[in-house]
Amino acid sequence: MTLRMSSLFVRTQKEDPVGAEVASHRLLHRAGYIRRSAPGIYTWLPLGLQVLGKIEAIVREEMARAGSQEVHFPGLLPADPYRKSGRWEAFGPDLFHLKDRKDNDYILAPTHEEVFTLLVKDLYSSYKDLPLSIYQVQNKYRDEARPRAGLLRGREFIMKDAYSFDIDDAGLDASYERMRVAYQRTFARLGLPCLPVKATPGAMGGSGTEEFIYPSEVGEDTFVRSSGGYAANVEAVTSIVPEPIDYSLSPAAHVEDTPDTPTIETLVAAANADHPREDRAWTAADTLKNVVCAVTHPDGTREIIVIGLPGDREVDLDRAAGTGMLGNGEVELEAATSEDLAAHPELIRGYIGPGVDLDDQVLGLEGTSKVRFLLDPRVVDGTRWITGANEPGRHVFDLVAGRDFAADGTIEAAEVVLGDPAPDGSGPLELARGVEIGQIFKLGRKYADSLDLKVLDANGKATTVTMGSYGLGVTRVMACIAEEYHSESGLLWPQHLAPADVHIIAAGKGDDIAEAAEKMTAELEAEGITVLLDDRNKVSPGFKFADAELIGIPTVIVVGRGLAEGKVEVRNRLSDEKSDQPVAEVVASTVATIRAAYATADAAADAAIAEGAAADAAIADDAELTESIRADSSASAR
Ligand code: ATP
Ligand code: MG
């Protein structure tokens, strides 16, 4: 196949698109791959479709290798299955709703678990039909609150979504593992660095889940990793919970006047000056800070809660919302507003505390306030605190968890900070940013239950099928590849993903130049190599070079002045090499280079799997170490 710049439907742009924050958005727009139609919605131009097609081809090959079969669903779906699964509500305002002329509810599908489940229910009835894995590459629609960064977060985007169906848990484990391998192979072949990280299921439900993260500053996700190989999304990090402490000898709680202590620092200073501890100084970590937050549930109801956590920690609202500990479905969490506080006069700003034995026992299980009081899991029984006494200007000292107060539950709401221990004992955590490019879930029986997908087992008994779901953001992946591979002057695709294998530039006016470029193009095409030929007549070489740099095909052949000596210039923009090659040899050498690039990309998948297996073995849960860290943190909590 040959694309000709003289007729190709493309106009490169000098100007960045309005509001472009990231390189992929800027360059895909300027190089003429995509055009914006509406916020978060894009039109694809020929060059864009070439690259997209190559990415999809790799995704499809790896799905086939993992034994998954391709199907295709509509994007426009009836609401009923989503009502049955509870996701009509759980998706909240992200869901695009519409009505047909008979007033029936429809949605534009944000993901397809429900209808895949129903399709299998429609066709299959026996355990003998399982396991089954099916997938599609299809448009998804989500009315994202903040569509941004071009293809990175769209409101219409392409996802590859696969679903597995098994009769039992062991089957699901095997299906999940096969997909996990397929993902590692796919991203390796795409040349995209990625890390599987532990995640939380959110609105999807189910048990195990991992996200595949492309580490990058442009990402919106914060994840953590330890040098020992632990990696998790911050929502999925669990705190190491100290052992409960014997409080039989702890002093009784006492309320004290604490004027002029508006901050934790001033409170700690006053505590040490006026009410010192017998064993050591009070620190910020001994204060229990109680933060009032507002939860918006998927059905729109707003709930005020109080989160109690050690005073040396901040609340991470996204983490708390993402843990799934605040309610079913996707919830939003924000700091309470002054109106929220006005509606709860028992919450006295700056002096809120749990279960103090005063008239105003407001928080916690036995409290008179109806607000839920949730505690950081490190606040274990026996820990001793300074906290608000629910009266202006007063704090309570030596308030002991389990003895003097209890909460309505725990929540992982505290910000994870550099140096926190990895839950598996593999060392201190460091924080990094990244883009979620895929997520795989062991859904279990949630959807099969709500939509009644059963098959007959070996004994003829109806058994609920267990499912997995496996999403991969195809258009987001393309943006990430553009983030990873570009230069100052334009895109710079890995060779095997470029919109054409070779960019030939006829640089100069003479007929012989045009003829030589045409001949070379025809010879390459005959070898199965795709060419983007810049055959534009009235365009200067400088302009053609600039376009070639913007468009980003790494192998460029310049047919120009050197032709008189029988030479053309071959540039490899990835390695930054240039050489003059005899016209007679250039076709053969180019064919060899391009074929080698495809083969290398394919081989990368095997290497990634070997590396992944070695890393997994190294992570093998070190229970002893976890125990010793637990013991350490119990000691420091005392
Ligand atoms: P995010 O947290 O980034 O909103 P998600 O967890 O909601 O993503 P999933 O439901 O897990 O996304 O969807 C599977 C994959 O689809 C994601 O891993 C991501 O690669 C892709 N994806 C999700 N939302 C978008 C979007 N708005 N634009 C482009 N790709 C997306
Ligand atoms: Mg996800």
XYZ file of C-alpha atoms and ligand atoms in Angstrom:
670
model
C 0.000 0.000 0.000
C 1.204 3.480 -0.812
C -0.057 6.751 0.591
C 0.717 9.846 -1.456
C 1.098 13.206 0.192
C -0.233 14.813 -3.009
C -3.650 13.265 -2.412
C -3.643 12.096 1.209
C -6.491 13.581 3.231
C -4.317 15.461 5.687
C -3.420 19.051 6.488
C -0.679 19.409 9.060
C -1.189 22.275 11.495
C 1.271 24.832 12.787
C -0.842 25.710 15.788
C -1.429 23.584 18.860
C -5.069 22.793 19.596
C -6.726 24.992 22.215
C -6.121 23.776 25.745
C -3.624 21.074 24.787
C -1.802 20.043 27.948
C 0.164 17.035 26.751
C 2.421 16.147 23.830
C 0.249 13.346 22.437
C -2.757 15.638 22.158
C -0.733 18.427 20.533
C 1.102 16.251 18.078
C -1.716 13.912 17.021
C -3.716 17.030 16.211
C -0.903 18.933 14.468
C 0.265 15.937 12.432
C -3.257 15.371 11.135
C -4.181 12.109 12.849
C -7.294 13.272 14.674
C -9.666 16.264 14.749
C -11.770 17.284 17.692
C -15.539 17.088 17.162
C -16.735 17.989 20.659
C -15.203 17.885 24.131
C -13.617 14.438 24.509
C -14.894 13.293 21.099
C -12.615 12.907 18.073
C -12.783 12.211 14.372
C -10.157 9.911 12.899
C -8.225 10.849 9.761
C -6.400 8.382 7.481
C -3.000 8.588 9.213
C -4.621 8.098 12.604
C -6.547 5.082 11.369
C -3.365 3.449 10.079
C -1.727 3.533 13.507
C -4.943 2.628 15.295
C -5.321 -0.350 12.946
C -1.836 -1.601 13.786
C -2.468 -1.329 17.512
C -5.798 -3.122 17.158
C -4.171 -5.856 15.078
C -1.686 -6.610 17.863
C -4.454 -6.565 20.453
C -6.518 -8.983 18.320
C -3.586 -11.340 17.754
C -2.877 -11.559 21.456
C -6.563 -12.086 22.246
C -6.670 -14.929 19.722
C -3.499 -16.396 21.206
C -5.189 -16.330 24.629
C -8.106 -18.261 23.129
C -10.603 -15.406 23.002
C -13.060 -15.066 20.098
C -14.151 -11.744 18.662
C -17.777 -10.596 18.666
C -19.268 -7.138 18.299
C -22.032 -5.503 20.298
C -23.973 -2.349 19.611
C -22.953 0.776 21.489
C -26.636 1.669 21.893
C -28.182 -0.615 24.488
C -31.490 -0.978 26.333
C -31.356 0.168 29.953
C -32.996 -2.907 31.442
C -29.922 -5.151 31.909
C -28.081 -2.242 33.515
C -31.018 -1.708 35.874
C -30.895 -5.367 36.850
C -27.175 -5.243 37.607
C -27.546 -2.002 39.561
C -25.214 -0.097 37.277
C -27.912 2.193 35.898
C -27.492 3.894 39.286
C -23.900 2.916 40.083
C -22.461 4.657 37.034
C -24.132 7.896 38.106
C -23.718 10.927 35.842
C -21.005 9.224 33.745
C -23.723 7.277 31.943
C -25.165 8.719 28.711
C -28.930 8.087 28.849
C -31.414 8.431 26.023
C -34.994 7.558 25.141
C -36.422 6.078 21.989
C -39.653 7.355 20.355
C -41.707 4.988 22.511
C -40.171 6.488 25.629
C -38.030 3.431 26.404
C -34.747 4.071 28.211
C -31.490 3.401 26.409
C -27.865 4.041 27.204
C -24.686 4.484 25.260
C -22.639 1.634 26.665
C -19.836 2.579 29.074
C -18.756 -1.089 29.187
C -20.573 -4.301 28.330
C -20.569 -6.863 31.176
C -24.372 -7.102 31.250
C -24.988 -7.817 27.591
C -22.103 -10.267 27.300
C -23.611 -12.135 30.245
C -27.006 -12.185 28.534
C -25.544 -13.345 25.232
C -23.940 -16.349 26.886
C -27.151 -17.056 28.776
C -28.977 -16.937 25.452
C -26.740 -19.511 23.769
C -25.145 -21.755 26.398
C -26.661 -24.094 28.949
C -24.099 -26.703 29.996
C -20.797 -26.841 31.854
C -19.507 -28.654 28.773
C -19.700 -25.341 26.881
C -17.234 -23.727 29.307
C -14.715 -22.204 29.632
C -15.518 -19.478 27.144
C -13.671 -16.249 26.388
C -15.111 -13.629 24.043
C -14.146 -10.043 23.332
C -14.803 -7.024 21.174
C -12.999 -3.883 20.063
C -15.669 -1.261 20.329
C -16.632 2.309 21.153
C -17.467 3.152 24.728
C -19.268 6.233 25.974
C -18.754 7.898 29.324
C -19.766 11.426 30.174
C -16.508 12.038 31.996
C -16.544 14.987 34.386
C -13.212 16.184 33.007
C -12.444 14.931 29.511
C -8.833 15.919 28.958
C -5.625 15.506 27.067
C -7.077 14.407 23.742
C -7.315 10.650 23.487
C -6.125 10.095 27.054
C -9.541 10.735 28.559
C -12.304 10.875 26.001
C -16.071 10.749 26.308
C -16.145 8.393 23.305
C -13.197 6.019 23.192
C -12.275 2.587 21.913
C -11.902 -0.215 24.393
C -11.020 -3.826 23.865
C -13.202 -5.619 26.367
C -12.959 -9.352 26.928
C -15.068 -11.542 29.217
C -14.423 -15.026 30.538
C -17.005 -17.554 31.664
C -16.098 -20.491 33.893
C -17.901 -23.089 35.932
C -15.728 -22.704 39.039
C -13.154 -20.525 40.801
C -10.183 -22.551 39.587
C -11.380 -22.006 36.028
C -11.704 -18.262 36.616
C -8.189 -18.149 38.074
C -6.816 -19.818 34.945
C -8.778 -17.539 32.596
C -7.589 -14.467 34.492
C -3.982 -15.605 34.339
C -4.216 -16.213 30.575
C -5.500 -12.673 30.065
C -2.842 -11.242 32.359
C -0.205 -12.844 30.155
C -1.978 -11.571 27.026
C -1.841 -8.024 28.436
C 1.855 -8.239 29.205
C 2.522 -9.576 25.722
C 0.361 -6.913 24.107
C 2.013 -3.967 25.865
C 5.481 -5.401 25.221
C 4.695 -5.695 21.511
C 3.381 -2.151 21.541
C 6.660 -0.946 23.041
C 4.812 0.536 25.989
C 6.423 0.183 29.440
C 3.774 -0.972 31.858
C 3.347 -2.265 35.356
C 0.539 -4.447 36.703
C -0.598 -2.895 39.990
C -3.083 -4.129 42.573
C -6.308 -2.168 42.406
C -9.771 -1.967 43.964
C -12.857 -3.145 42.061
C -14.899 0.093 42.413
C -18.299 -0.029 40.733
C -17.385 -3.224 38.886
C -17.620 -5.495 41.904
C -15.785 -8.786 42.229
C -12.665 -9.955 43.999
C -9.166 -9.671 42.504
C -8.280 -6.907 40.112
C -5.155 -5.347 38.668
C -4.572 -2.243 36.629
C -1.897 -1.982 34.003
C -0.206 1.370 34.455
C 1.995 3.201 31.991
C 4.311 5.186 34.298
C 4.193 8.807 33.159
C 3.907 12.287 34.585
C 0.912 12.977 32.343
C -1.090 10.308 34.158
C -3.886 11.029 36.604
C -3.304 7.931 38.707
C -0.925 7.802 41.629
C 0.505 4.415 42.361
C 3.102 3.122 44.768
C 5.887 0.627 44.440
C 8.528 -0.897 46.647
C 11.999 -1.954 45.665
C 10.900 -5.510 46.454
C 8.394 -5.545 43.588
C 5.123 -4.570 45.295
C 3.032 -2.265 43.113
C -0.443 -0.974 43.816
C -2.772 1.825 43.090
C -3.055 4.049 46.223
C -6.683 2.962 46.686
C -5.511 -0.637 47.008
C -2.700 -0.076 49.479
C -3.661 -1.445 52.855
C -2.098 -0.065 55.996
C -0.195 -2.410 58.226
C -2.432 -2.598 61.269
C -0.610 -2.738 64.607
C -1.625 -5.296 67.229
C -4.072 -3.983 69.857
C -2.367 -2.542 72.929
C -3.083 -3.477 76.536
C -4.601 -0.356 78.077
C -5.106 -1.595 81.638
C -2.433 0.811 82.919
C -3.282 3.785 80.707
C -4.351 6.932 82.558
C -8.007 7.956 82.547
C -9.166 10.432 79.916
C -9.301 14.062 81.024
C -10.657 17.173 79.350
C -8.468 20.271 79.370
C -8.725 23.866 78.280
C -6.501 24.355 75.248
C -6.789 28.002 74.241
C -5.003 29.261 71.138
C -4.327 25.889 69.555
C -5.709 26.328 66.040
C -3.257 23.891 64.413
C -1.898 20.448 65.215
C 1.545 21.987 65.846
C 0.231 24.497 68.382
C -1.842 21.772 70.053
C 1.160 19.445 70.366
C 3.296 22.269 71.771
C 0.628 23.181 74.339
C 0.160 19.501 75.258
C 3.854 19.033 75.948
C 4.033 22.265 77.949
C 0.910 21.856 80.061
C -0.003 18.146 80.069
C 3.164 16.161 79.327
C 3.057 12.406 78.816
C 4.879 10.396 81.439
C 6.929 8.308 78.999
C 7.793 10.520 76.021
C 6.767 13.728 74.270
C 3.424 14.016 72.463
C 3.770 14.192 68.680
C 1.380 15.037 65.881
C 0.861 11.296 65.426
C -0.729 11.185 68.910
C -3.481 13.600 67.932
C -6.658 12.248 66.432
C -7.794 14.591 63.697
C -11.480 14.348 62.755
C -12.288 15.550 59.264
C -15.838 16.205 58.124
C -16.495 15.043 54.549
C -19.469 14.772 52.237
C -20.110 11.571 50.300
C -22.223 11.765 47.163
C -23.716 8.338 46.521
C -24.542 7.132 42.993
C -28.255 7.900 43.515
C -27.343 11.521 44.301
C -27.868 11.419 48.069
C -25.367 13.402 50.086
C -24.096 11.971 53.356
C -21.971 13.735 55.934
C -19.317 11.571 57.565
C -16.423 12.156 59.915
C -13.074 10.501 59.259
C -10.703 10.136 62.203
C -7.005 9.760 61.512
C -3.630 10.448 63.108
C -2.853 14.169 63.011
C 0.370 13.714 61.053
C -1.623 12.452 58.054
C -3.823 14.191 55.503
C -7.056 12.788 54.083
C -6.743 11.595 50.465
C -10.305 12.043 49.198
C -9.794 10.021 46.001
C -8.240 7.148 47.883
C -11.063 7.083 50.423
C -13.684 7.232 47.662
C -11.962 4.489 45.673
C -11.651 1.949 48.469
C -15.273 0.830 48.159
C -15.623 1.292 51.960
C -18.068 4.185 51.707
C -20.943 2.398 50.025
C -21.928 0.541 46.894
C -21.018 1.892 43.501
C -18.939 4.853 42.479
C -19.081 7.517 45.212
C -17.630 10.995 45.241
C -16.046 12.455 48.339
C -15.298 16.071 49.112
C -14.571 18.238 52.126
C -17.788 19.301 53.847
C -19.001 22.796 52.988
C -20.056 25.411 55.542
C -23.698 24.573 54.727
C -23.008 20.917 55.525
C -21.544 21.952 58.860
C -24.411 24.334 59.563
C -26.780 21.369 59.210
C -24.844 19.579 61.957
C -24.452 22.007 64.852
C -23.115 19.166 67.040
C -19.925 19.161 64.917
C -17.848 21.970 66.389
C -15.192 22.917 63.900
C -11.679 22.383 65.266
C -12.896 20.502 68.347
C -14.638 17.435 66.947
C -13.892 14.212 68.769
C -15.353 10.778 69.387
C -17.096 9.411 72.440
C -15.859 11.786 75.099
C -17.668 11.263 78.368
C -19.216 14.732 78.391
C -22.763 15.769 77.702
C -21.875 15.987 74.025
C -20.943 12.444 73.258
C -21.416 12.898 69.569
C -19.461 10.476 67.457
C -19.027 6.783 67.040
C -21.220 3.823 67.710
C -22.694 5.111 70.930
C -22.810 8.714 69.834
C -25.897 10.824 69.623
C -24.965 12.223 66.204
C -26.265 10.400 63.182
C -23.128 11.031 61.150
C -21.019 7.979 60.416
C -17.670 8.039 62.167
C -14.953 6.065 60.365
C -11.445 5.530 61.629
C -8.070 5.010 60.075
C -7.203 1.324 60.633
C -4.072 2.287 62.562
C -6.272 3.591 65.374
C -6.400 0.169 67.050
C -7.708 -0.628 70.494
C -5.456 0.654 73.233
C -3.974 3.570 71.296
C -3.983 6.795 73.323
C -5.027 10.118 71.807
C -5.431 13.832 72.169
C -8.557 14.895 70.322
C -11.397 17.408 70.298
C -13.741 17.473 73.303
C -16.722 18.705 71.280
C -16.593 22.045 73.077
C -14.915 25.172 71.776
C -11.410 25.636 73.219
C -11.173 22.205 74.845
C -9.439 18.933 74.024
C -9.532 15.552 75.666
C -6.261 13.819 76.591
C -5.477 10.130 77.041
C -8.611 9.073 75.224
C -8.097 5.373 74.584
C -9.525 3.613 71.548
C -11.647 0.628 72.493
C -11.922 1.836 76.095
C -13.342 5.330 75.605
C -14.644 5.268 72.071
C -15.485 3.104 69.108
C -16.196 3.957 65.482
C -18.836 2.867 63.007
C -16.120 1.300 60.863
C -12.674 1.812 59.440
C -11.566 3.470 56.219
C -8.282 3.728 54.372
C -8.556 7.463 53.914
C -5.091 8.645 54.881
C -2.723 9.822 52.219
C -0.078 7.205 51.489
C 3.303 8.879 51.894
C 6.822 8.188 50.761
C 8.412 5.641 53.061
C 5.197 3.967 54.277
C 5.772 0.201 54.459
C 4.519 -2.003 51.611
C 1.738 -4.248 52.941
C 3.584 -7.376 51.819
C 6.738 -6.449 53.693
C 8.757 -5.795 50.559
C 10.146 -2.459 51.731
C 9.271 1.226 51.897
C 6.964 2.647 49.265
C 7.757 5.287 46.695
C 5.041 7.160 44.810
C 4.777 7.596 41.064
C 2.254 8.795 38.506
C 0.883 6.879 35.597
C -1.908 6.270 33.110
C -4.226 3.296 33.489
C -4.098 1.521 30.140
C -5.938 -1.637 31.104
C -7.688 -3.295 33.981
C -8.545 -6.929 34.538
C -11.125 -8.193 37.033
C -12.132 -11.428 38.615
C -15.789 -10.446 38.634
C -16.995 -13.666 40.163
C -20.763 -14.232 40.142
C -22.080 -10.689 40.566
C -23.350 -10.237 36.999
C -24.234 -13.900 36.489
C -26.337 -13.701 39.674
C -28.147 -10.503 38.852
C -28.864 -11.619 35.266
C -29.358 -15.280 36.147
C -26.642 -16.893 34.038
C -26.648 -20.548 35.065
C -25.547 -23.737 33.348
C -26.090 -27.357 34.298
C -23.094 -28.867 36.046
C -21.852 -32.467 35.723
C -24.615 -33.617 38.102
C -27.330 -31.850 36.196
C -27.639 -29.121 38.808
C -28.067 -25.477 37.760
C -24.890 -23.615 38.722
C -24.119 -19.914 38.483
C -21.270 -19.155 36.097
C -18.253 -17.196 37.347
C -16.898 -14.403 35.160
C -13.888 -12.244 34.494
C -13.767 -8.959 32.610
C -10.717 -7.495 30.930
C -10.605 -3.944 29.559
C -7.857 -2.308 27.526
C -8.077 1.296 26.375
C -7.072 1.131 22.715
C -7.264 4.844 21.922
C -5.719 5.738 25.288
C -2.883 3.314 24.497
C -2.288 5.111 21.216
C -1.984 8.399 23.117
C 0.451 6.784 25.550
C 2.584 5.462 22.704
C 2.681 9.005 21.318
C 3.705 10.244 24.786
C 6.491 7.701 24.966
C 7.677 8.184 21.388
C 7.984 11.732 20.138
C 10.617 14.387 19.655
C 10.604 18.173 19.876
C 9.499 18.401 16.287
C 6.880 15.710 16.084
C 5.701 12.183 16.622
C 8.261 9.415 16.348
C 6.534 6.042 16.231
C 8.148 2.704 16.942
C 8.902 1.362 13.471
C 6.247 -1.365 13.506
C 3.449 1.034 14.538
C 4.153 3.897 12.138
C 1.325 4.809 9.733
C 3.586 3.589 6.900
C 6.841 1.644 7.029
C 8.870 4.182 5.077
C 8.506 7.871 4.301
C 10.054 8.695 0.931
C 10.665 12.350 0.202
C 11.213 13.483 -3.353
C 13.375 16.488 -2.470
C 14.067 18.516 -5.566
C 12.503 19.464 -8.848
C 13.930 17.247 -11.579
C 11.879 14.526 -13.293
C 14.621 12.033 -12.504
C 14.101 12.607 -8.782
C 10.347 12.046 -9.069
C 10.883 8.959 -11.227
C 13.472 7.437 -8.898
C 11.185 8.020 -5.906
C 8.256 6.399 -7.736
C 10.361 3.416 -8.776
C 11.669 2.862 -5.264
C 8.121 3.112 -3.908
C 6.869 0.508 -6.389
C 9.712 -1.873 -5.562
C 9.114 -1.548 -1.822
C 5.386 -2.021 -2.293
C 6.094 -5.200 -4.252
C 7.956 -6.480 -1.166
C 4.956 -5.741 1.032
C 6.428 -2.569 2.523
C 4.036 0.355 2.926
C 5.242 3.765 1.806
C 4.169 7.324 2.463
C 5.514 9.071 -0.642
C 5.872 12.825 -0.540
C 5.323 13.441 -4.231
C 4.012 16.999 -3.879
C 5.193 19.116 -6.764
C 5.093 22.631 -5.545
C 6.183 22.028 -1.972
C 9.732 22.899 -0.874
C 12.052 20.228 0.557
C 12.161 22.160 3.855
C 8.399 21.971 4.166
C 8.413 18.265 3.321
C 11.072 17.571 5.945
C 9.075 19.448 8.575
C 5.949 17.438 7.726
C 7.938 14.201 7.852
C 9.198 15.118 11.322
C 5.710 15.918 12.487
C 4.137 12.757 11.052
C 6.793 10.619 12.661
C 7.622 7.634 10.465
C 11.092 6.684 11.715
C 12.570 5.476 8.411
C 12.897 8.315 5.921
C 14.474 8.062 2.473
C 15.393 11.346 0.856
C 15.712 11.230 -2.923
C 17.515 14.454 -3.769
C 20.731 15.921 -5.039
C 22.785 12.759 -4.353
C 20.819 10.967 -7.054
C 23.233 12.346 -9.654
C 25.889 10.108 -8.010
C 23.442 7.227 -7.713
C 22.839 7.789 -3.972
C 19.907 8.476 -1.674
C 19.953 9.426 1.983
C 18.444 6.993 4.484
C 17.562 8.384 7.896
C 16.583 6.445 10.945
C 15.043 9.022 13.241
C 14.826 6.639 16.200
C 18.573 6.000 16.279
C 19.375 9.369 14.743
C 21.526 7.750 12.051
C 21.925 8.992 8.508
C 23.715 7.314 5.656
C 24.045 7.713 1.910
C 23.196 4.468 0.188
C 23.474 3.403 -3.452
C 20.080 3.470 -5.128
C 20.613 -0.102 -6.265
C 20.881 -1.365 -2.676
C 18.448 0.761 -0.756
C 15.324 -1.305 -1.412
C 16.894 -4.544 -0.176
C 18.429 -2.919 2.903
C 15.198 -1.120 3.781
C 13.143 -4.299 3.440
C 15.572 -6.047 5.784
C 15.443 -3.211 8.364
C 11.663 -3.054 8.402
C 11.198 -6.816 8.661
C 13.719 -6.958 11.489
C 11.814 -4.225 13.353
C 8.555 -6.211 13.174
C 10.321 -9.380 14.322
C 11.972 -7.587 17.255
C 8.650 -6.178 18.417
C 7.092 -9.647 18.337
C 10.015 -11.150 20.231
C 9.665 -8.478 22.936
C 6.509 -10.252 24.066
C 8.353 -13.466 24.952
C 11.009 -11.522 26.825
C 8.356 -9.609 28.792
C 6.677 -12.823 29.873
C 9.957 -14.347 31.037
C 10.792 -11.177 32.952
C 7.290 -11.002 34.468
C 7.528 -14.583 35.695
C 10.893 -13.906 37.328
C 9.543 -10.778 39.053
C 6.450 -12.634 40.301
C 8.654 -15.325 41.810
C 10.706 -12.663 43.580
C 7.623 -11.042 45.098
C 6.449 -14.341 46.611
C 4.838 -13.077 49.777
C 7.404 -12.776 52.550
C 5.212 -13.444 55.551
C 8.016 -13.262 58.090
C 9.024 -9.772 57.063
C 5.392 -8.591 57.189
C 5.164 -9.915 60.733
C 8.269 -8.048 61.856
C 6.982 -4.799 60.332
C 3.671 -5.310 62.068
C 5.503 -5.773 65.371
C 7.567 -2.623 64.739
C 4.560 -0.492 63.992
C 2.763 -1.804 67.094
C 5.753 -0.778 69.138
C 5.822 2.728 67.698
C 2.083 3.176 68.238
C 2.568 2.643 71.973
P -10.183 5.793 34.626
O -9.934 5.440 36.072
O -8.984 6.302 33.935
O -11.402 6.642 34.441
P -11.584 3.351 34.449
O -10.977 2.597 35.565
O -12.880 3.995 34.644
O -10.528 4.426 33.911
P -12.185 0.896 33.084
O -13.624 0.870 33.339
O -11.296 0.016 33.880
O -11.649 2.409 33.169
O -11.965 0.693 31.525
C -10.953 -0.122 30.949
C -9.940 0.705 30.200
O -10.540 1.624 29.293
C -9.105 1.569 31.110
O -8.065 0.820 31.684
C -8.601 2.632 30.159
O -7.461 2.172 29.470
C -9.735 2.784 29.171
N -10.528 3.994 29.466
C -11.396 4.175 30.484
N -11.942 5.395 30.439
C -11.420 6.005 29.359
C -11.601 7.292 28.761
N -12.452 8.170 29.273
N -10.892 7.582 27.639
C -10.043 6.692 27.107
N -9.833 5.465 27.621
C -10.510 5.116 28.732
Mg -10.177 0.843 35.530
